[in-house]
Amino acid sequence: MPEFVQIHKNNDAALRAELAAGLLAEPPRAAPKFFYDALGSRLFDAITELAEYYPTRTEAAIFAAHGAAMAQRVPPHAVLVDLGAGNCAKAARLFPVLRPGGYVAVDISVDYLRDAMGELQQRHRHVPMLGLGMDFSARLALPPAAADWLERHDLAAAPRCVFYPGSSIGNFDPGESLVLLRQAHALCAAGGAGGGILIGVDRVKDKAVLEPAYDDALGVTAAFNRNLLLNVNALLGSDFAPARWRHVAFYDEAASRIEMHLASDGAQTVRWPGGERRFADGERLHTEDSHKWTPEAFEALLREAGFGPATHWTDGRGWFSVFWAPA
Ligand code: AVJ
């Protein structure tokens, strides 16, 4: 049976303080983690089915086509450390090729991991599995409870493979990405020889491809963006009216990133217990950045973070890359 450890949970008071500070900031913002309440997670799943949203299916095709080549780099019986594992589906598909010796699924809440890991354990009975509830965006390191678990399963000296698919790294700016990758490197380097990182990265490409991926014809991404306001209302007790906010998504070529915002339709005041903010007509609430990388720049970032020379696999159009870099 998988074991579960909840390290720290974002408590409501801290989330409320973070939200209020963001709403009062100049310019106002709310972090992308606030997209993912139950409905937001479903809307994201719907986004991945859209014709315009290429990253998920492109990455899946790269894993399907090059999984065997990846397995030549990733040592067998490594401990697979899955960052933002969620429903564990991406890692599950790689189990037959990567043949991990242990599986550590990390997500903000172990509750998300329970069902998925229970099922995965049924299919791979002899692979020890640990669910870790922690916010690795604050700091990525294995807690003492995980070290104990590795010890108990004879995995303390096994190589470690950090698995970070989906181009989720794109939500971090380059400086924050470097910090996270350095921590990932330290985590790998603390295990046996041969470990490293397997990471999916969305690439710089034509605006004409990027912008529709974040502003689709059906308006699913717009609904995903606006749903953040409902989640904020639930968490903070605010009175955002989603219908009064317009979805804005554009590619900033100089910064190599998609920016998503919600623009106020008319002047309005949003209130919550202990605070309020007036928004002018058209004023924007910044909800997400999604950074895009060239393979050269991402490889240099991995080197700067302490990893060895990277290998990467891509699709026929060169839209997405999966990197392997040894620790
Ligand atoms: C989950 C962060 C990889 O940036 O493409 C999809 C989130 N936002 N559509 C991305 C997202 C709008 C997604 N990541």
Tab-separated table of C-alpha atoms and ligand atoms in Angstrom:
chain	number	residue	atom	x	y	z
A	1	MET	CA	0.000	0.000	0.000
A	2	PRO	CA	1.253	3.515	-0.714
A	3	GLU	CA	2.142	5.645	2.287
A	4	PHE	CA	1.137	9.276	2.586
A	5	VAL	CA	2.686	12.217	4.414
A	6	GLN	CA	1.247	15.718	4.502
A	7	ILE	CA	4.216	18.027	5.171
A	8	HIS	CA	2.646	21.433	5.142
A	9	LYS	CA	-0.724	22.482	3.968
A	10	ASN	CA	-1.382	26.025	2.860
A	11	ASN	CA	-3.622	27.132	5.673
A	12	ASP	CA	-6.597	29.312	4.946
A	13	ALA	CA	-5.328	32.341	6.858
A	14	ALA	CA	-2.051	32.342	4.893
A	15	LEU	CA	-3.901	31.937	1.579
A	16	ARG	CA	-6.278	34.771	2.451
A	17	ALA	CA	-3.368	37.046	3.380
A	18	GLU	CA	-1.576	36.164	0.116
A	19	LEU	CA	-4.726	36.822	-1.925
A	20	ALA	CA	-5.497	40.151	-0.244
A	21	ALA	CA	-1.890	41.316	-0.693
A	22	GLY	CA	-2.018	40.380	-4.396
A	23	LEU	CA	-5.303	42.196	-4.971
A	24	LEU	CA	-3.929	45.328	-3.310
A	25	ALA	CA	-0.592	45.177	-5.183
A	26	GLU	CA	0.300	47.444	-8.090
A	27	PRO	CA	-0.471	45.966	-10.601
A	28	PRO	CA	-2.932	43.562	-8.951
A	29	ARG	CA	-2.285	39.840	-9.272
A	30	ALA	CA	-3.395	36.376	-8.144
A	31	ALA	CA	-1.043	33.377	-8.458
A	32	PRO	CA	-1.849	30.606	-10.991
A	33	LYS	CA	-2.164	28.071	-8.161
A	34	PHE	CA	-5.596	29.655	-7.538
A	35	PHE	CA	-6.864	28.264	-10.860
A	36	TYR	CA	-6.989	24.737	-9.531
A	37	ASP	CA	-10.070	24.223	-7.400
A	38	ALA	CA	-12.192	21.174	-8.356
A	39	LEU	CA	-13.843	22.941	-11.306
A	40	GLY	CA	-10.578	24.615	-12.366
A	41	SER	CA	-8.811	21.241	-12.544
A	42	ARG	CA	-11.621	19.949	-14.775
A	43	LEU	CA	-11.453	23.043	-16.953
A	44	PHE	CA	-7.708	22.499	-17.316
A	45	ASP	CA	-8.378	18.895	-18.383
A	46	ALA	CA	-10.838	20.283	-20.964
A	47	ILE	CA	-8.156	22.718	-22.203
A	48	THR	CA	-5.846	19.776	-22.899
A	49	GLU	CA	-8.501	18.377	-25.303
A	50	LEU	CA	-8.733	21.577	-27.364
A	51	ALA	CA	-7.335	21.582	-30.897
A	52	GLU	CA	-5.521	24.866	-30.129
A	53	TYR	CA	-3.827	23.620	-26.953
A	54	TYR	CA	-0.950	21.556	-28.344
A	55	PRO	CA	1.408	21.116	-25.307
A	56	THR	CA	-0.219	18.129	-23.567
A	57	ARG	CA	-0.700	15.959	-26.642
A	58	THR	CA	2.649	16.986	-28.123
A	59	GLU	CA	4.475	15.983	-24.950
A	60	ALA	CA	2.528	12.696	-24.787
A	61	ALA	CA	3.592	11.938	-28.376
A	62	ILE	CA	7.246	12.636	-27.470
A	63	PHE	CA	7.058	10.225	-24.506
A	64	ALA	CA	5.356	7.603	-26.685
A	65	ALA	CA	7.914	7.915	-29.501
A	66	HIS	CA	11.073	8.290	-27.397
A	67	GLY	CA	10.261	6.526	-24.110
A	68	ALA	CA	12.655	3.700	-24.948
A	69	ALA	CA	15.479	6.161	-25.730
A	70	MET	CA	14.768	7.964	-22.465
A	71	ALA	CA	14.998	4.656	-20.613
A	72	GLN	CA	18.578	4.317	-21.906
A	73	ARG	CA	19.470	7.450	-19.914
A	74	VAL	CA	17.315	7.068	-16.828
A	75	PRO	CA	18.836	4.257	-14.758
A	76	PRO	CA	16.449	1.348	-14.003
A	77	HIS	CA	15.279	1.025	-10.379
A	78	ALA	CA	15.680	4.759	-9.809
A	79	VAL	CA	13.374	6.510	-7.377
A	80	LEU	CA	11.024	8.515	-9.578
A	81	VAL	CA	10.178	11.830	-7.865
A	82	ASP	CA	7.074	13.136	-9.653
A	83	LEU	CA	6.551	16.894	-9.145
A	84	GLY	CA	2.920	18.037	-9.269
A	85	ALA	CA	1.898	14.405	-9.809
A	86	GLY	CA	-1.885	15.028	-9.601
A	87	ASN	CA	-3.578	11.952	-11.072
A	88	CYS	CA	-0.154	10.310	-11.647
A	89	ALA	CA	-1.211	9.465	-15.247
A	90	LYS	CA	1.964	10.682	-16.991
A	91	ALA	CA	4.273	8.760	-14.682
A	92	ALA	CA	2.018	5.692	-14.838
A	93	ARG	CA	2.447	5.541	-18.620
A	94	LEU	CA	6.238	5.595	-18.208
A	95	PHE	CA	6.427	2.850	-15.552
A	96	PRO	CA	6.773	0.035	-18.133
A	97	VAL	CA	9.758	1.718	-19.849
A	98	LEU	CA	11.477	3.427	-16.910
A	99	ARG	CA	10.928	0.542	-14.447
A	100	PRO	CA	11.383	2.666	-11.317
A	101	GLY	CA	12.510	1.059	-8.060
A	102	GLY	CA	10.386	3.489	-6.052
A	103	TYR	CA	7.848	6.217	-6.701
A	104	VAL	CA	7.489	9.478	-4.766
A	105	ALA	CA	4.514	11.575	-5.924
A	106	VAL	CA	4.623	15.190	-4.756
A	107	ASP	CA	1.587	17.459	-4.831
A	108	ILE	CA	0.254	20.310	-2.756
A	109	SER	CA	-2.273	17.996	-1.092
A	110	VAL	CA	-2.018	14.229	-0.520
A	111	ASP	CA	-5.803	14.075	-0.947
A	112	TYR	CA	-5.313	14.506	-4.713
A	113	LEU	CA	-2.899	11.576	-4.727
A	114	ARG	CA	-4.764	8.941	-2.719
A	115	ASP	CA	-7.044	7.422	-5.385
A	116	ALA	CA	-4.538	7.601	-8.222
A	117	MET	CA	-1.718	6.069	-6.169
A	118	GLY	CA	-3.976	3.356	-4.775
A	119	GLU	CA	-4.732	2.257	-8.326
A	120	LEU	CA	-1.123	2.531	-9.510
A	121	GLN	CA	-0.012	0.410	-6.564
A	122	GLN	CA	-2.461	-2.334	-7.633
A	123	ARG	CA	-0.746	-2.496	-11.007
A	124	HIS	CA	2.823	-2.323	-9.631
A	125	ARG	CA	2.623	-4.175	-6.345
A	126	HIS	CA	6.348	-4.458	-5.719
A	127	VAL	CA	7.206	-0.761	-6.327
A	128	PRO	CA	7.241	1.134	-3.000
A	129	MET	CA	5.143	4.308	-3.297
A	130	LEU	CA	5.042	7.457	-1.188
A	131	GLY	CA	2.615	10.373	-1.535
A	132	LEU	CA	4.065	13.671	-0.284
A	133	GLY	CA	1.764	16.628	0.349
A	134	MET	CA	3.896	19.733	0.067
A	135	ASP	CA	4.221	23.022	-1.786
A	136	PHE	CA	7.517	22.457	-3.607
A	137	SER	CA	7.238	25.883	-5.278
A	138	ALA	CA	8.240	27.355	-1.907
A	139	ARG	CA	11.182	24.945	-1.563
A	140	LEU	CA	11.922	21.551	-3.098
A	141	ALA	CA	13.645	19.094	-0.745
A	142	LEU	CA	12.782	15.657	0.587
A	143	PRO	CA	11.557	15.992	4.189
A	144	PRO	CA	12.898	13.692	6.973
A	145	ALA	CA	9.782	11.519	6.669
A	146	ALA	CA	10.714	10.773	3.050
A	147	ALA	CA	14.319	9.977	4.008
A	148	ASP	CA	12.985	7.487	6.604
A	149	TRP	CA	10.713	5.965	3.987
A	150	LEU	CA	13.615	5.568	1.518
A	151	GLU	CA	15.697	3.959	4.273
A	152	ARG	CA	12.921	1.519	5.225
A	153	HIS	CA	12.547	0.436	1.585
A	154	ASP	CA	16.267	0.075	0.974
A	155	LEU	CA	16.185	2.985	-1.467
A	156	ALA	CA	18.458	5.436	0.365
A	157	ALA	CA	21.325	4.775	-2.079
A	158	ALA	CA	19.209	4.421	-5.234
A	159	PRO	CA	19.609	6.984	-8.031
A	160	ARG	CA	16.881	9.604	-8.095
A	161	CYS	CA	15.050	10.815	-11.183
A	162	VAL	CA	13.104	14.056	-10.813
A	163	PHE	CA	10.151	13.969	-13.231
A	164	TYR	CA	8.567	17.358	-14.020
A	165	PRO	CA	6.384	17.095	-17.139
A	166	GLY	CA	3.807	19.428	-18.700
A	167	SER	CA	5.968	22.539	-18.976
A	168	SER	CA	4.739	23.505	-15.540
A	169	ILE	CA	8.198	25.058	-15.064
A	170	GLY	CA	6.824	27.764	-17.406
A	171	ASN	CA	4.835	29.293	-14.545
A	172	PHE	CA	8.139	30.328	-12.953
A	173	ASP	CA	10.192	33.199	-14.316
A	174	PRO	CA	13.773	32.343	-15.347
A	175	GLY	CA	15.254	33.340	-11.969
A	176	GLU	CA	12.738	31.285	-9.996
A	177	SER	CA	13.211	28.379	-12.421
A	178	LEU	CA	16.936	28.397	-11.719
A	179	VAL	CA	16.283	28.229	-7.962
A	180	LEU	CA	13.873	25.300	-8.380
A	181	LEU	CA	16.260	23.437	-10.735
A	182	ARG	CA	19.154	23.913	-8.285
A	183	GLN	CA	17.016	22.328	-5.581
A	184	ALA	CA	16.086	19.511	-7.988
A	185	HIS	CA	19.798	19.015	-8.689
A	186	ALA	CA	20.619	18.803	-4.982
A	187	LEU	CA	17.832	16.246	-4.529
A	188	CYS	CA	19.242	14.066	-7.356
A	189	ALA	CA	22.851	14.485	-6.243
A	190	ALA	CA	21.934	13.213	-2.746
A	191	GLY	CA	20.964	9.822	-4.231
A	192	GLY	CA	23.007	7.123	-5.967
A	193	ALA	CA	25.042	7.701	-9.151
A	194	GLY	CA	23.192	8.004	-12.446
A	195	GLY	CA	20.269	10.187	-11.328
A	196	GLY	CA	19.000	13.285	-13.098
A	197	ILE	CA	15.988	15.245	-14.245
A	198	LEU	CA	13.387	14.433	-16.933
A	199	ILE	CA	11.494	17.636	-17.667
A	200	GLY	CA	8.977	18.829	-20.275
A	201	VAL	CA	9.436	22.347	-21.661
A	202	ASP	CA	7.259	24.293	-24.079
A	203	ARG	CA	9.268	26.060	-26.772
A	204	VAL	CA	9.407	29.538	-28.226
A	205	LYS	CA	7.386	29.516	-31.438
A	206	ASP	CA	5.210	31.645	-33.685
A	207	LYS	CA	2.742	33.907	-31.921
A	208	ALA	CA	0.091	32.622	-34.335
A	209	VAL	CA	0.377	29.194	-32.670
A	210	LEU	CA	0.941	30.371	-29.092
A	211	GLU	CA	-1.843	32.902	-28.723
A	212	PRO	CA	-4.785	30.679	-29.793
A	213	ALA	CA	-3.485	27.989	-27.400
A	214	TYR	CA	-4.244	30.444	-24.567
A	215	ASP	CA	-7.311	32.079	-26.150
A	216	ASP	CA	-9.293	29.275	-27.768
A	217	ALA	CA	-12.387	29.688	-29.931
A	218	LEU	CA	-14.709	27.863	-27.495
A	219	GLY	CA	-13.708	30.080	-24.592
A	220	VAL	CA	-12.600	27.214	-22.344
A	221	THR	CA	-9.383	29.041	-21.362
A	222	ALA	CA	-11.458	32.173	-20.707
A	223	ALA	CA	-13.696	30.134	-18.382
A	224	PHE	CA	-10.606	28.619	-16.707
A	225	ASN	CA	-9.206	32.118	-16.171
A	226	ARG	CA	-12.506	33.558	-14.852
A	227	ASN	CA	-13.059	30.546	-12.601
A	228	LEU	CA	-10.081	31.786	-10.581
A	229	LEU	CA	-12.383	34.597	-9.391
A	230	LEU	CA	-14.914	32.070	-8.037
A	231	ASN	CA	-12.134	30.261	-6.201
A	232	VAL	CA	-10.900	33.576	-4.797
A	233	ASN	CA	-14.466	34.378	-3.679
A	234	ALA	CA	-14.654	31.011	-1.898
A	235	LEU	CA	-11.265	31.402	-0.198
A	236	LEU	CA	-11.313	35.126	0.601
A	237	GLY	CA	-15.042	35.848	0.836
A	238	SER	CA	-14.749	38.441	-1.940
A	239	ASP	CA	-17.576	39.398	-4.316
A	240	PHE	CA	-15.978	39.160	-7.779
A	241	ALA	CA	-18.639	38.870	-10.522
A	242	PRO	CA	-16.947	36.716	-13.219
A	243	ALA	CA	-19.215	38.104	-15.975
A	244	ARG	CA	-17.660	41.531	-15.441
A	245	TRP	CA	-14.129	40.341	-16.295
A	246	ARG	CA	-12.715	39.780	-19.761
A	247	HIS	CA	-10.114	37.103	-20.562
A	248	VAL	CA	-6.877	38.607	-21.942
A	249	ALA	CA	-3.997	36.433	-23.211
A	250	PHE	CA	-1.052	37.556	-25.318
A	251	TYR	CA	2.509	36.556	-26.138
A	252	ASP	CA	5.238	38.960	-25.019
A	253	GLU	CA	8.034	38.230	-27.489
A	254	ALA	CA	10.717	40.142	-25.553
A	255	ALA	CA	10.033	38.136	-22.381
A	256	SER	CA	9.236	34.860	-24.247
A	257	ARG	CA	6.076	34.374	-22.268
A	258	ILE	CA	2.320	34.172	-22.525
A	259	GLU	CA	0.648	36.496	-20.067
A	260	MET	CA	-2.908	35.938	-18.892
A	261	HIS	CA	-4.971	38.653	-17.254
A	262	LEU	CA	-8.567	39.452	-16.401
A	263	ALA	CA	-9.634	42.940	-17.522
A	264	SER	CA	-12.342	44.815	-15.649
A	265	ASP	CA	-15.454	45.430	-17.747
A	266	GLY	CA	-16.349	48.928	-16.500
A	267	ALA	CA	-15.204	50.508	-13.240
A	268	GLN	CA	-16.054	48.401	-10.205
A	269	THR	CA	-15.177	47.873	-6.561
A	270	VAL	CA	-14.452	44.392	-5.256
A	271	ARG	CA	-14.963	43.881	-1.514
A	272	TRP	CA	-13.882	41.203	0.955
A	273	PRO	CA	-13.858	40.974	4.757
A	274	GLY	CA	-11.295	43.555	5.851
A	275	GLY	CA	-10.549	45.075	2.434
A	276	GLU	CA	-11.649	46.354	-0.935
A	277	ARG	CA	-10.151	47.459	-4.229
A	278	ARG	CA	-11.454	49.745	-6.922
A	279	PHE	CA	-10.717	48.652	-10.509
A	280	ALA	CA	-10.857	51.186	-13.340
A	281	ASP	CA	-12.483	50.223	-16.648
A	282	GLY	CA	-10.053	47.926	-18.463
A	283	GLU	CA	-7.701	47.590	-15.478
A	284	ARG	CA	-6.116	44.144	-15.341
A	285	LEU	CA	-5.673	41.478	-12.725
A	286	HIS	CA	-2.587	39.401	-13.682
A	287	THR	CA	-3.267	35.675	-13.251
A	288	GLU	CA	-0.504	33.748	-15.058
A	289	ASP	CA	2.768	33.798	-16.969
A	290	SER	CA	3.695	30.809	-19.102
A	291	HIS	CA	7.343	31.061	-20.124
A	292	LYS	CA	8.573	29.516	-23.378
A	293	TRP	CA	12.168	28.403	-23.929
A	294	THR	CA	14.573	27.763	-26.770
A	295	PRO	CA	16.387	24.428	-26.342
A	296	GLU	CA	19.716	26.299	-26.114
A	297	ALA	CA	18.513	28.610	-23.343
A	298	PHE	CA	16.946	25.768	-21.366
A	299	GLU	CA	20.045	23.614	-21.690
A	300	ALA	CA	22.136	26.542	-20.404
A	301	LEU	CA	19.716	26.938	-17.479
A	302	LEU	CA	20.121	23.246	-16.584
A	303	ARG	CA	23.920	23.647	-16.675
A	304	GLU	CA	23.734	26.720	-14.484
A	305	ALA	CA	21.617	24.727	-12.020
A	306	GLY	CA	24.443	22.163	-11.728
A	307	PHE	CA	23.296	19.447	-14.144
A	308	GLY	CA	25.555	17.781	-16.712
A	309	PRO	CA	25.107	18.012	-20.497
A	310	ALA	CA	21.445	17.550	-21.448
A	311	THR	CA	19.821	15.431	-24.138
A	312	HIS	CA	16.417	16.382	-25.478
A	313	TRP	CA	13.712	14.852	-27.597
A	314	THR	CA	11.186	16.842	-29.577
A	315	ASP	CA	8.220	16.456	-31.943
A	316	GLY	CA	8.223	16.814	-35.717
A	317	ARG	CA	7.405	20.517	-35.526
A	318	GLY	CA	9.883	21.334	-32.755
A	319	TRP	CA	7.111	22.740	-30.566
A	320	PHE	CA	7.913	21.006	-27.289
A	321	SER	CA	10.980	19.343	-25.781
A	322	VAL	CA	11.572	16.729	-23.119
A	323	PHE	CA	15.022	17.117	-21.548
A	324	TRP	CA	17.092	14.589	-19.673
A	325	ALA	CA	20.011	16.052	-17.743
A	326	PRO	CA	22.214	13.919	-15.497
A	327	ALA	CA	22.957	15.189	-12.001
B	1	AVJ	C1	-0.203	23.836	-16.503
B	1	AVJ	C2	1.183	25.773	-16.423
B	1	AVJ	C3	1.578	24.081	-18.077
B	1	AVJ	O1	1.024	27.230	-18.955
B	1	AVJ	O2	0.227	25.979	-20.541
B	1	AVJ	C4	-3.077	26.330	-19.791
B	1	AVJ	C5	-1.547	26.218	-17.699
B	1	AVJ	N1	-2.896	28.121	-18.591
B	1	AVJ	N2	-3.827	27.302	-20.355
B	1	AVJ	C6	0.326	26.302	-19.354
B	1	AVJ	C7	-2.482	26.871	-18.681
B	1	AVJ	C8	-3.723	28.369	-19.623
B	1	AVJ	C9	-0.426	25.440	-18.324
B	1	AVJ	N3	0.518	24.808	-17.333
